[in-house]
PDB file of C-alpha atoms in Angstrom:
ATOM      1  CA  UNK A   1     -11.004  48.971  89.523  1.00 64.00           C
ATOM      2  CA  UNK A   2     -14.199  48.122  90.399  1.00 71.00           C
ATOM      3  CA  UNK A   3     -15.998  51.512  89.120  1.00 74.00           C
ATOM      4  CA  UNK A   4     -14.066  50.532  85.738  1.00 77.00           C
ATOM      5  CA  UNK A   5     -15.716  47.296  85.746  1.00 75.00           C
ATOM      6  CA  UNK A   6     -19.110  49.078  86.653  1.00 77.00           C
ATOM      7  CA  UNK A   7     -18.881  51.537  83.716  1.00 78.00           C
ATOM      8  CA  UNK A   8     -17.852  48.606  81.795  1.00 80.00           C
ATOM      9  CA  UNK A   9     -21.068  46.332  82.725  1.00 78.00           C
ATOM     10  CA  UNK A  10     -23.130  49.560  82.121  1.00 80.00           C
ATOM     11  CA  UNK A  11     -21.908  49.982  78.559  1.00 82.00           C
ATOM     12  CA  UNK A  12     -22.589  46.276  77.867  1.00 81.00           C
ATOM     13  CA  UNK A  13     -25.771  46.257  79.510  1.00 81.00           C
ATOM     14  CA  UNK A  14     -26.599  49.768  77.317  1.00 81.00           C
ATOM     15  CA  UNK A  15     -25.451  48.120  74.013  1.00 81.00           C
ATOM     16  CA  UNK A  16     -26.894  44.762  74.871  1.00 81.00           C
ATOM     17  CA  UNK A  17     -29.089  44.772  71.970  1.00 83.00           C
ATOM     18  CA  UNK A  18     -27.103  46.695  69.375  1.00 82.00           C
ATOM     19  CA  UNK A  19     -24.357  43.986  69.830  1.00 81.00           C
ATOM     20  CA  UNK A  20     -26.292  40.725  69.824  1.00 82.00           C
ATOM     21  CA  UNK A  21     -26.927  41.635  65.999  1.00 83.00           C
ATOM     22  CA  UNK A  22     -23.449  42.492  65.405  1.00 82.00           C
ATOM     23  CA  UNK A  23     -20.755  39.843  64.253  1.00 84.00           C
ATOM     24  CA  UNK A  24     -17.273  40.416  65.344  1.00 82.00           C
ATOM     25  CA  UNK A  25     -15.782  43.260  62.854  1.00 85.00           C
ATOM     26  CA  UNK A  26     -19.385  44.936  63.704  1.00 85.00           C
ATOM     27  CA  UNK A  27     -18.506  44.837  67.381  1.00 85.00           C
ATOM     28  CA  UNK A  28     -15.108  45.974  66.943  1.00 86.00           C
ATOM     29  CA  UNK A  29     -16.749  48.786  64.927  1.00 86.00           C
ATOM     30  CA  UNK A  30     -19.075  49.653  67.025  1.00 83.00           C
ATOM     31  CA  UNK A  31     -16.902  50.225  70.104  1.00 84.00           C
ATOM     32  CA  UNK A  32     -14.442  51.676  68.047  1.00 86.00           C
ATOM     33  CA  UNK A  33     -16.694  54.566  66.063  1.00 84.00           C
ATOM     34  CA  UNK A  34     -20.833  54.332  67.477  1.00 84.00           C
ATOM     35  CA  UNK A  35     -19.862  54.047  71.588  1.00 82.00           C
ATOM     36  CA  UNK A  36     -17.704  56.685  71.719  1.00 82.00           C
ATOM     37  CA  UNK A  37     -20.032  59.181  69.189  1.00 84.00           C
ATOM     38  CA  UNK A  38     -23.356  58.053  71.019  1.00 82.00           C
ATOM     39  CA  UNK A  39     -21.761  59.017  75.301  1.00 80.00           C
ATOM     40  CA  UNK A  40     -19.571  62.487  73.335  1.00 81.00           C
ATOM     41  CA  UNK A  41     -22.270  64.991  74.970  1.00 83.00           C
ATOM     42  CA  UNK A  42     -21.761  65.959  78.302  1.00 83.00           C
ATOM     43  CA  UNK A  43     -25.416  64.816  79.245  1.00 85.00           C
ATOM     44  CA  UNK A  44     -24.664  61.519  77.895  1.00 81.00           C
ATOM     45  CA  UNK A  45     -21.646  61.010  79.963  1.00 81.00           C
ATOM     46  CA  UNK A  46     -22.982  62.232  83.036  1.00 83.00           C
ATOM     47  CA  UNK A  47     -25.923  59.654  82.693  1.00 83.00           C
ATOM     48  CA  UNK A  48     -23.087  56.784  81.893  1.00 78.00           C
ATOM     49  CA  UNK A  49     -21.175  57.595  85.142  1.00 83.00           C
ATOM     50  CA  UNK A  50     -25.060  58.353  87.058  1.00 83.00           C
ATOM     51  CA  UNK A  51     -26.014  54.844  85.604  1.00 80.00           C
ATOM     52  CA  UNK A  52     -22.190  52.837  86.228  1.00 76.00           C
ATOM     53  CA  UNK A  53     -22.278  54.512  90.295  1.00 77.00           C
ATOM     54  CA  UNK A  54     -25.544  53.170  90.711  1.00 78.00           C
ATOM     55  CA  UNK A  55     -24.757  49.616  88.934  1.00 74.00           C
ATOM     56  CA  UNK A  56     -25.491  46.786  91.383  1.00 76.00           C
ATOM     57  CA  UNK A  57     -22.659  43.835  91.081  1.00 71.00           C
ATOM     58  CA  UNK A  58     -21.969  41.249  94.168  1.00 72.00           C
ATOM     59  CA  UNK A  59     -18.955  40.612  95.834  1.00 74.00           C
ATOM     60  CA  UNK A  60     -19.157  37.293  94.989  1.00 79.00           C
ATOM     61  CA  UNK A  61     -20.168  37.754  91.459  1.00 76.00           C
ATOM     62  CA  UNK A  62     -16.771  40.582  91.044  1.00 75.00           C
ATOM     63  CA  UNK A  63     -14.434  37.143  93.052  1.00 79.00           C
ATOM     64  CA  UNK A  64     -16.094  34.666  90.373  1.00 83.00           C
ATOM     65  CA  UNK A  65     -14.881  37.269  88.051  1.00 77.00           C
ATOM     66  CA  UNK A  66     -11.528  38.034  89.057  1.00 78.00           C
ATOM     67  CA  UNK A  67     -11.044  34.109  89.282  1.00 85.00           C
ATOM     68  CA  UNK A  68     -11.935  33.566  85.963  1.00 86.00           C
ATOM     69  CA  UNK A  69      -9.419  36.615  84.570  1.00 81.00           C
ATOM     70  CA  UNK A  70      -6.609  35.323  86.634  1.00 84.00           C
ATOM     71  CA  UNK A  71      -7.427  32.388  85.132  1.00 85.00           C
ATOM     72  CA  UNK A  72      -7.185  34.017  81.576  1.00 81.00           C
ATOM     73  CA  UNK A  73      -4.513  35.809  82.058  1.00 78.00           C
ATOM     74  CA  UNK A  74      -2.242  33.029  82.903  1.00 74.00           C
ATOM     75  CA  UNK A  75      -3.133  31.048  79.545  1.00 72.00           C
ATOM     76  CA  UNK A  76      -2.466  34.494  78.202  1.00 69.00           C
ATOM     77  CA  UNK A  77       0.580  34.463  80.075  1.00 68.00           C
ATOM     78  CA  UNK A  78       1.530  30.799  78.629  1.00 63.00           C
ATOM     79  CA  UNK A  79       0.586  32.064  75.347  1.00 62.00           C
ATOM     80  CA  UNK A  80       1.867  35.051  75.018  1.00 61.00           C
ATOM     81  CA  UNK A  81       3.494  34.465  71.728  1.00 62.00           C
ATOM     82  CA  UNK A  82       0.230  33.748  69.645  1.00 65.00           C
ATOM     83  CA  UNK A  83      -1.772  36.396  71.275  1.00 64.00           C
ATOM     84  CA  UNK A  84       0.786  39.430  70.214  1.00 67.00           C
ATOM     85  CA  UNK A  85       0.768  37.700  66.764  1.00 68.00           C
ATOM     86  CA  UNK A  86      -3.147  37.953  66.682  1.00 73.00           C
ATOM     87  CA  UNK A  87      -2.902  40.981  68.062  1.00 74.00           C
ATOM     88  CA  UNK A  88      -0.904  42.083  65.216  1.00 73.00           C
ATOM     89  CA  UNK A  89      -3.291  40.312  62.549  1.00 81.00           C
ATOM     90  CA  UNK A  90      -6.130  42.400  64.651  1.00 84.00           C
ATOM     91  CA  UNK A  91      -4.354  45.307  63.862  1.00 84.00           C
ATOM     92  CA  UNK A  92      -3.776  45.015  60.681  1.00 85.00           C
ATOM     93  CA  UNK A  93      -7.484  43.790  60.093  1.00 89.00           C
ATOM     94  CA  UNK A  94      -8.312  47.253  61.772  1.00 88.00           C
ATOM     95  CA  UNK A  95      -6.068  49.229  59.516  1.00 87.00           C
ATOM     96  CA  UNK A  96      -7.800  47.259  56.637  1.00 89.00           C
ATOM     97  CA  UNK A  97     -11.162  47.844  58.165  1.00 89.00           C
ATOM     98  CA  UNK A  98     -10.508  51.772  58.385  1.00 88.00           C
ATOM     99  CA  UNK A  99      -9.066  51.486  54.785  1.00 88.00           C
ATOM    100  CA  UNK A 100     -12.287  49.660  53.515  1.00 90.00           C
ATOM    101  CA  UNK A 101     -14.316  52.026  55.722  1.00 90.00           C
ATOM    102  CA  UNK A 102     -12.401  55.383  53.790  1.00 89.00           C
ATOM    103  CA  UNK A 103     -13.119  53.677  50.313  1.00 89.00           C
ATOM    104  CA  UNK A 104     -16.648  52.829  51.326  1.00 90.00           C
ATOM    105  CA  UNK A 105     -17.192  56.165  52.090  1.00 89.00           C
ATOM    106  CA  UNK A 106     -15.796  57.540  49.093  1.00 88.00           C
ATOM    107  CA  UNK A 107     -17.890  55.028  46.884  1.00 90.00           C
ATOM    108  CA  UNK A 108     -20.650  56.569  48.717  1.00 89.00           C
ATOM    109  CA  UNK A 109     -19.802  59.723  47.701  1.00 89.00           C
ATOM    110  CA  UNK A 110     -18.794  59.088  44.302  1.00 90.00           C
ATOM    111  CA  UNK A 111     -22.556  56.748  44.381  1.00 90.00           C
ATOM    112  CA  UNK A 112     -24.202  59.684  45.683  1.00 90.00           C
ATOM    113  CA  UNK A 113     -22.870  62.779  42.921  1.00 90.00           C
ATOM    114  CA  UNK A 114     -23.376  59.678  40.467  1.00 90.00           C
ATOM    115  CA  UNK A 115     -27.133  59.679  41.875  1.00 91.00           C
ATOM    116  CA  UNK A 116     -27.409  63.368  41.653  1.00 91.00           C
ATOM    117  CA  UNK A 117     -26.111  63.650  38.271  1.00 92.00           C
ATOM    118  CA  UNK A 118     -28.267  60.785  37.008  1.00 92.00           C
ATOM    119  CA  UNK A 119     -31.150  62.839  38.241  1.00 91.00           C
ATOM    120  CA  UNK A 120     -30.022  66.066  36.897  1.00 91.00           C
ATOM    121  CA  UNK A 121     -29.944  64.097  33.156  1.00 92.00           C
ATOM    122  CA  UNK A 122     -33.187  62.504  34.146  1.00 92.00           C
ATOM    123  CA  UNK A 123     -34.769  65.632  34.589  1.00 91.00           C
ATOM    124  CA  UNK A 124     -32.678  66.994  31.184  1.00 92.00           C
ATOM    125  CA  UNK A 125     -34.366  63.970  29.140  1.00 92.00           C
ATOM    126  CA  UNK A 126     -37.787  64.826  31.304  1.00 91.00           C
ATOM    127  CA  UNK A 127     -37.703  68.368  29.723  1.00 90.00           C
ATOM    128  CA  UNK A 128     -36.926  67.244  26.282  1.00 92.00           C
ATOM    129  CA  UNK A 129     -38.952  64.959  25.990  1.00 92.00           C
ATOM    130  CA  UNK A 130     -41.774  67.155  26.859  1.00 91.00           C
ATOM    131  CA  UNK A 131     -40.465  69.548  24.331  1.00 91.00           C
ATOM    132  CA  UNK A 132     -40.487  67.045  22.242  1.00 92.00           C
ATOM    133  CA  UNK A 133     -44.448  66.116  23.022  1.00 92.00           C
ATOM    134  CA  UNK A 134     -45.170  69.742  22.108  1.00 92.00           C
ATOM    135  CA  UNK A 135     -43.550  70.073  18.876  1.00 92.00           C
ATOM    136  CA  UNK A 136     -45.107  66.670  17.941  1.00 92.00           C
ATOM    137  CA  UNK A 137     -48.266  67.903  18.519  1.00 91.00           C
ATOM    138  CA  UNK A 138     -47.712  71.293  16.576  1.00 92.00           C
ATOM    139  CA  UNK A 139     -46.456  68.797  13.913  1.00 91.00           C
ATOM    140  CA  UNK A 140     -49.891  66.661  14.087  1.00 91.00           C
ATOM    141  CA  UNK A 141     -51.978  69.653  13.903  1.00 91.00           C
ATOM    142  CA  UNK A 142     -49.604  71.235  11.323  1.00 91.00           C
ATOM    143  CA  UNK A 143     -50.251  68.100   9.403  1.00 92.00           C
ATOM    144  CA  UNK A 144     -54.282  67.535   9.737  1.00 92.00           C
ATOM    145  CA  UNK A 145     -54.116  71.607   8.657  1.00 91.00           C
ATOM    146  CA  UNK A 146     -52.005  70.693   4.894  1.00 91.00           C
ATOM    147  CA  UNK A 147     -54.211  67.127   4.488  1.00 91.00           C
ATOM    148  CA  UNK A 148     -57.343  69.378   5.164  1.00 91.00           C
ATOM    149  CA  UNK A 149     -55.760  71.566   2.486  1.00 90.00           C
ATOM    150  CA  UNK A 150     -55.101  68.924   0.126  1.00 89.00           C
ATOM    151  CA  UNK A 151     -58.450  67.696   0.650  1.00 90.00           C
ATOM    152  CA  UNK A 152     -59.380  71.034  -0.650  1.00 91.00           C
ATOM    153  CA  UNK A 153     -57.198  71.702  -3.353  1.00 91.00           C
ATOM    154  CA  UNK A 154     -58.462  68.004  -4.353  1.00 90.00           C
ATOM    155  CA  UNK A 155     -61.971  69.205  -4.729  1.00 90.00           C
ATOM    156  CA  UNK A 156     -61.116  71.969  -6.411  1.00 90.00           C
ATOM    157  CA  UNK A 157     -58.956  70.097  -8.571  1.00 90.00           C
ATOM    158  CA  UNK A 158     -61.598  68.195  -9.548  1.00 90.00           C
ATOM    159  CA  UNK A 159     -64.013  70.897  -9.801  1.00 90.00           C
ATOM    160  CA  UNK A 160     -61.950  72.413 -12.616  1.00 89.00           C
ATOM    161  CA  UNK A 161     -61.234  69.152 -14.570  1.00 89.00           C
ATOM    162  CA  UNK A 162     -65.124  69.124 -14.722  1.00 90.00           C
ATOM    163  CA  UNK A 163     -65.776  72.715 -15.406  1.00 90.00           C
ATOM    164  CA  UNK A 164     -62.642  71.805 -17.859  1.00 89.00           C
ATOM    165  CA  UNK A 165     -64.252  69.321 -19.667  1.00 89.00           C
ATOM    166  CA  UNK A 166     -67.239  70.518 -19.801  1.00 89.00           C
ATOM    167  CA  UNK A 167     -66.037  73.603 -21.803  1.00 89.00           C
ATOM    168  CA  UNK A 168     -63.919  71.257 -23.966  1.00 89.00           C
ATOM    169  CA  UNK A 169     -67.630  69.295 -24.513  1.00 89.00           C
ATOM    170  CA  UNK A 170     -69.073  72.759 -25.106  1.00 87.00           C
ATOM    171  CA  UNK A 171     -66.249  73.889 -27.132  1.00 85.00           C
ATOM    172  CA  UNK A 172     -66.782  70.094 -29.572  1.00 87.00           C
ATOM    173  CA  UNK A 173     -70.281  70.764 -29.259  1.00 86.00           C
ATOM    174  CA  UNK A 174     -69.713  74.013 -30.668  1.00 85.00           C
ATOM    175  CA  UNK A 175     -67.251  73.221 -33.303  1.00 85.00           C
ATOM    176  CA  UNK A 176     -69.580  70.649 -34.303  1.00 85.00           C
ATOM    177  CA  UNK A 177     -72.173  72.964 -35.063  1.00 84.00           C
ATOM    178  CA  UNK A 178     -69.814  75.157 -36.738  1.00 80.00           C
ATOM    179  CA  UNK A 179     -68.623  72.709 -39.162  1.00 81.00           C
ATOM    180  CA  UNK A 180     -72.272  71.623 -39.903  1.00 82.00           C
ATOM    181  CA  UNK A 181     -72.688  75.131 -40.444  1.00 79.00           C
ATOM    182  CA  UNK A 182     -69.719  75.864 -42.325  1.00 80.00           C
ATOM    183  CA  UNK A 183     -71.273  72.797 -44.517  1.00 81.00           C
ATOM    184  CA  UNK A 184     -74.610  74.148 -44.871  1.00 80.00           C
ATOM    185  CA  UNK A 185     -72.880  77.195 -45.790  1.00 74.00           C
ATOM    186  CA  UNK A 186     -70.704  75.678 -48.953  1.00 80.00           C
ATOM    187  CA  UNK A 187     -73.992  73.566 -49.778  1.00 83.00           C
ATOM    188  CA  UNK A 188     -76.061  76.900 -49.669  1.00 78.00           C
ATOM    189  CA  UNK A 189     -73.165  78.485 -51.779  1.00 77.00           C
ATOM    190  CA  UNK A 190     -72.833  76.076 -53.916  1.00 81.00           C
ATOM    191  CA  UNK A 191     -76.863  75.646 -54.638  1.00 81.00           C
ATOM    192  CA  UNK A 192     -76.961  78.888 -55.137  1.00 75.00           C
ATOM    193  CA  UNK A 193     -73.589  79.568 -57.339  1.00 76.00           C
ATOM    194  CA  UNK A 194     -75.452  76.983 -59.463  1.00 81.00           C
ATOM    195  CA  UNK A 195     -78.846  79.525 -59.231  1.00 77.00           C
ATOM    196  CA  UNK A 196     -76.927  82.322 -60.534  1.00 74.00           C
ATOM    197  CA  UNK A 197     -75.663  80.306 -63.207  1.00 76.00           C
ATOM    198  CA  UNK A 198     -78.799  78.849 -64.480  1.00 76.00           C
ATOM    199  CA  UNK A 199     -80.496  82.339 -63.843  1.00 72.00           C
ATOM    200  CA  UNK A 200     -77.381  83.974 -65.668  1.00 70.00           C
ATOM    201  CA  UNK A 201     -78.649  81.647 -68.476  1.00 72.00           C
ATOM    202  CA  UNK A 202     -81.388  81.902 -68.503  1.00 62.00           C
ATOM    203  CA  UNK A 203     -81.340  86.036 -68.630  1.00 62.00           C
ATOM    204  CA  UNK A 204     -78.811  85.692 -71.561  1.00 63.00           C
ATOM    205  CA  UNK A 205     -81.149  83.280 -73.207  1.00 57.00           C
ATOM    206  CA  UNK A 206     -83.665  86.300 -72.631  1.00 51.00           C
ATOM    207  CA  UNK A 207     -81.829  89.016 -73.567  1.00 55.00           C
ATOM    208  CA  UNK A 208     -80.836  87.198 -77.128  1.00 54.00           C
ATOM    209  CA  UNK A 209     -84.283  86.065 -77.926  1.00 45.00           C
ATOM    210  CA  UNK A 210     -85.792  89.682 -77.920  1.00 52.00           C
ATOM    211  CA  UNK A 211     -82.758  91.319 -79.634  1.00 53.00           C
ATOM    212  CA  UNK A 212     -82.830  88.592 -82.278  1.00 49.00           C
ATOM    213  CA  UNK A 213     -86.664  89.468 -82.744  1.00 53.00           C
ATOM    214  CA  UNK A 214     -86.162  93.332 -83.106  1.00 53.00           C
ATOM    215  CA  UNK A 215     -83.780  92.862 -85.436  1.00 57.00           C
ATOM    216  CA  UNK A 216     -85.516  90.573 -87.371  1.00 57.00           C
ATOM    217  CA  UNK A 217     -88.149  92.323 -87.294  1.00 53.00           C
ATOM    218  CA  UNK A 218     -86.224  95.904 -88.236  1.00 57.00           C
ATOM    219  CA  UNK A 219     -84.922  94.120 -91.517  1.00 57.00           C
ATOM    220  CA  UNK A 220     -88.700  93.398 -92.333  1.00 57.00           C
ATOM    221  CA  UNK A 221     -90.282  95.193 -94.772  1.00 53.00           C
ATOM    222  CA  UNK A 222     -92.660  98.366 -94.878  1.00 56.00           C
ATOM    223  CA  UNK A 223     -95.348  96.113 -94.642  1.00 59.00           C
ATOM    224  CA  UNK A 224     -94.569  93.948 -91.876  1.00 58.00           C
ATOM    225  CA  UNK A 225     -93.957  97.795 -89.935  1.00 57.00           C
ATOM    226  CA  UNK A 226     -96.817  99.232 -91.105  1.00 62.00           C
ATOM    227  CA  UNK A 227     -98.971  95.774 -90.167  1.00 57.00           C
ATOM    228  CA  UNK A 228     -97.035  95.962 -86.228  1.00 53.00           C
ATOM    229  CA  UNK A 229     -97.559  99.577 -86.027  1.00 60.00           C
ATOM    230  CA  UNK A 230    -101.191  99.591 -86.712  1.00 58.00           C
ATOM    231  CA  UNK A 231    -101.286  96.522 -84.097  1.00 49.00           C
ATOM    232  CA  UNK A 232     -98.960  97.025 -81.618  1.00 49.00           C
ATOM    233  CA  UNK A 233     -98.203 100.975 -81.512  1.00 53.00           C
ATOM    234  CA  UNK A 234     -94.565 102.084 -80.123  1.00 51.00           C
ATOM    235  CA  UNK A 235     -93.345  98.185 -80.304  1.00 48.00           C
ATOM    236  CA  UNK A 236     -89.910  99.164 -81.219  1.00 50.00           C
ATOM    237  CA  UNK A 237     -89.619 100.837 -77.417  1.00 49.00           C
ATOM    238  CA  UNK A 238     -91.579  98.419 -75.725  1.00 44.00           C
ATOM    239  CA  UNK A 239     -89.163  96.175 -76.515  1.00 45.00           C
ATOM    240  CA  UNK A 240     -86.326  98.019 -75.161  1.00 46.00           C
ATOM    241  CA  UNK A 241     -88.461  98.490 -72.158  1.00 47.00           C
ATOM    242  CA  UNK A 242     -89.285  95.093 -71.271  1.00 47.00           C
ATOM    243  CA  UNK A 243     -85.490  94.190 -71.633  1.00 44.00           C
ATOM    244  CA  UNK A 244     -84.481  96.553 -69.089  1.00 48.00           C
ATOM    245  CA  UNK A 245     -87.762  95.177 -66.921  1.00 52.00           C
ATOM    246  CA  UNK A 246     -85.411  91.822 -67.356  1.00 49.00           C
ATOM    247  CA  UNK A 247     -82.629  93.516 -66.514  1.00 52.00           C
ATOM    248  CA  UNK A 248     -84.472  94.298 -63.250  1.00 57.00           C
ATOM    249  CA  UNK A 249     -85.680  91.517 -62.158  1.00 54.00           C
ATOM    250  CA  UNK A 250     -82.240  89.497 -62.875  1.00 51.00           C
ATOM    251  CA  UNK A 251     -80.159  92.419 -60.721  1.00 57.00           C
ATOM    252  CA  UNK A 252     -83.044  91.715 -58.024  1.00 62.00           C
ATOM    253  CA  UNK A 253     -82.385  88.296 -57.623  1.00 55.00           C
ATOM    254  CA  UNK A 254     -78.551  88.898 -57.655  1.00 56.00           C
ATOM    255  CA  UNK A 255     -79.333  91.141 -54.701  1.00 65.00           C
ATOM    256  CA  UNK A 256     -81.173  88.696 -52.946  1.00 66.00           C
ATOM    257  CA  UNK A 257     -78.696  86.229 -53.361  1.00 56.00           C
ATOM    258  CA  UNK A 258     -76.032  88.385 -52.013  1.00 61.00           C
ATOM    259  CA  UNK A 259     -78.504  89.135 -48.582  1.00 70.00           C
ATOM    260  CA  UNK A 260     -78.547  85.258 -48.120  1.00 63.00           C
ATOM    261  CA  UNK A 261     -75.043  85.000 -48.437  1.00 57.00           C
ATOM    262  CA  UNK A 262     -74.187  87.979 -45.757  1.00 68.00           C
ATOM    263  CA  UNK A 263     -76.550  86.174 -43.564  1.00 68.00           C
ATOM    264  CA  UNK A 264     -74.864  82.878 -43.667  1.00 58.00           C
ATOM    265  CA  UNK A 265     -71.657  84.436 -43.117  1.00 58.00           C
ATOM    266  CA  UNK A 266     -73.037  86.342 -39.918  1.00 66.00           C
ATOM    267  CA  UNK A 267     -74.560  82.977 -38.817  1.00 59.00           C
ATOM    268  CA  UNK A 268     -71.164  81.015 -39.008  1.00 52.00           C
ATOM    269  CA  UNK A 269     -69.430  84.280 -37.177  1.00 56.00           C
TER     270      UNK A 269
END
């Protein structure tokens, strides 16, 4: 009995300070599941029983002590009744202890795949997200690449509404000059349509005056041919001559008038 009690003191003594922080389903715990796990090695054990032999207690410490549990016992004795009651309620609050215990343990578990899985999808999100930087950036420079092109096809846009309306300018400019040409044309036409006609006049006026003469003249009689012979030798075929000399002259002018009017065409092509 007395080793008992040694080995007893020596496990209080060696759990002194785990149990002053312990309340009382902690120490019920603790010699139930941590004392028994912390002296299972042989070395352990060995240094319990080394420690418990060489435990010092006093012979009149151990009669103090075995007053006081006689002492104890017999209110146990006297109430017996209560303390097999308790001890039932301490059994049950063990069974509901090692119950809560199980279900911690299995919260723990379920807490810890929860954990893991949490990290797993963490890491998941981590990756697409970063995926997700990338293509955003291949978007961004995708999209500074079509502005810079729009800039460009901008420019040129506007480079060939200028060049645009500067041919349209060109081409009014140049329709403008056509037309005055076109009306310099029917003015020169029409000056000289009215140049023929006066000249076409004029040459039949010509023509009539020296016809009208000759025959005038041809109905004259001897004398008047005898006076223009002696005067005017060969008049009869002069005057032929200088009417085809008009003749000419007119079919000159109707030439010339025909090389101004080619020209003024070529101009206005």
């Amino acid at each position: 009995m007395q080793f008992i009690f040694k080995v007893m003191i020596t496990l209080t003594r060696v759990s002194r300070r785990d149990l002053l922080g312990l309340d009382f389903e902690g120490t019920l715990k603790y010699f139930r599941v941590t004392l028994p796990k912390r002296f299972r090695s042989q070395e352990a054990s060995q240094e319990l029983i080394a420690t418990a032999v060489t435990a010092k207690v006093s012979s009149k410490k151990l009669a103090r002590l075995a007053k006081d549990w006689a002492l104890k016992k017999a209110e146990a004795d006297a109430l017996s009744s209560p303390l097999r009651a308790l001890q039932r309620e301490s059994w049950q609050l063990r069974d509901q202890c090692s119950r809560l215990e199980k279900e911690n343990e299995t919260l723990a578990d379920e807490v810890l795949t929860s954990k893991t899985n949490m990290q797993k999808q963490i890491e998941k999100l981590e990756d697409m997200v970063e995926s997700l930087k990338i293509e955003l950036f291949a978007a961004q420079k995708e999209l500074v690449e079509k502005q810079e092109e729009c800039d460009f096809m901008e420019k040129e846009t506007r480079q060939v509404k200028n060049m645009m309306r500067k041919l349209l300018e060109q081409h009014k400019s140049e329709r403008q000059q056509q037309a005055a040409i076109i009306d310099e044309y029917k003015t020169i036409t029409s000056n000289l349509s009215k140049r023929l006609d006066s000249l076409e006049n004029s040459t039949e006026r010509i023509c009539r005056l020296p016809s009208a003469v000759v025959e005038t003249l041809m109905q004259c009689s001897g004398e008047c041919r005898a006076a223009l012979d002696s005067y005017l030798p060969g008049w009869d075929q002069t005057s032929d001559n200088g009417l085809a000399s008009q003749d000419g002259a007119l079919d000159g002018k109707g030439k010339e008038v025909n090389e101004e009017v080619t020209s003024l065409r070529r101009r206005v092509s």
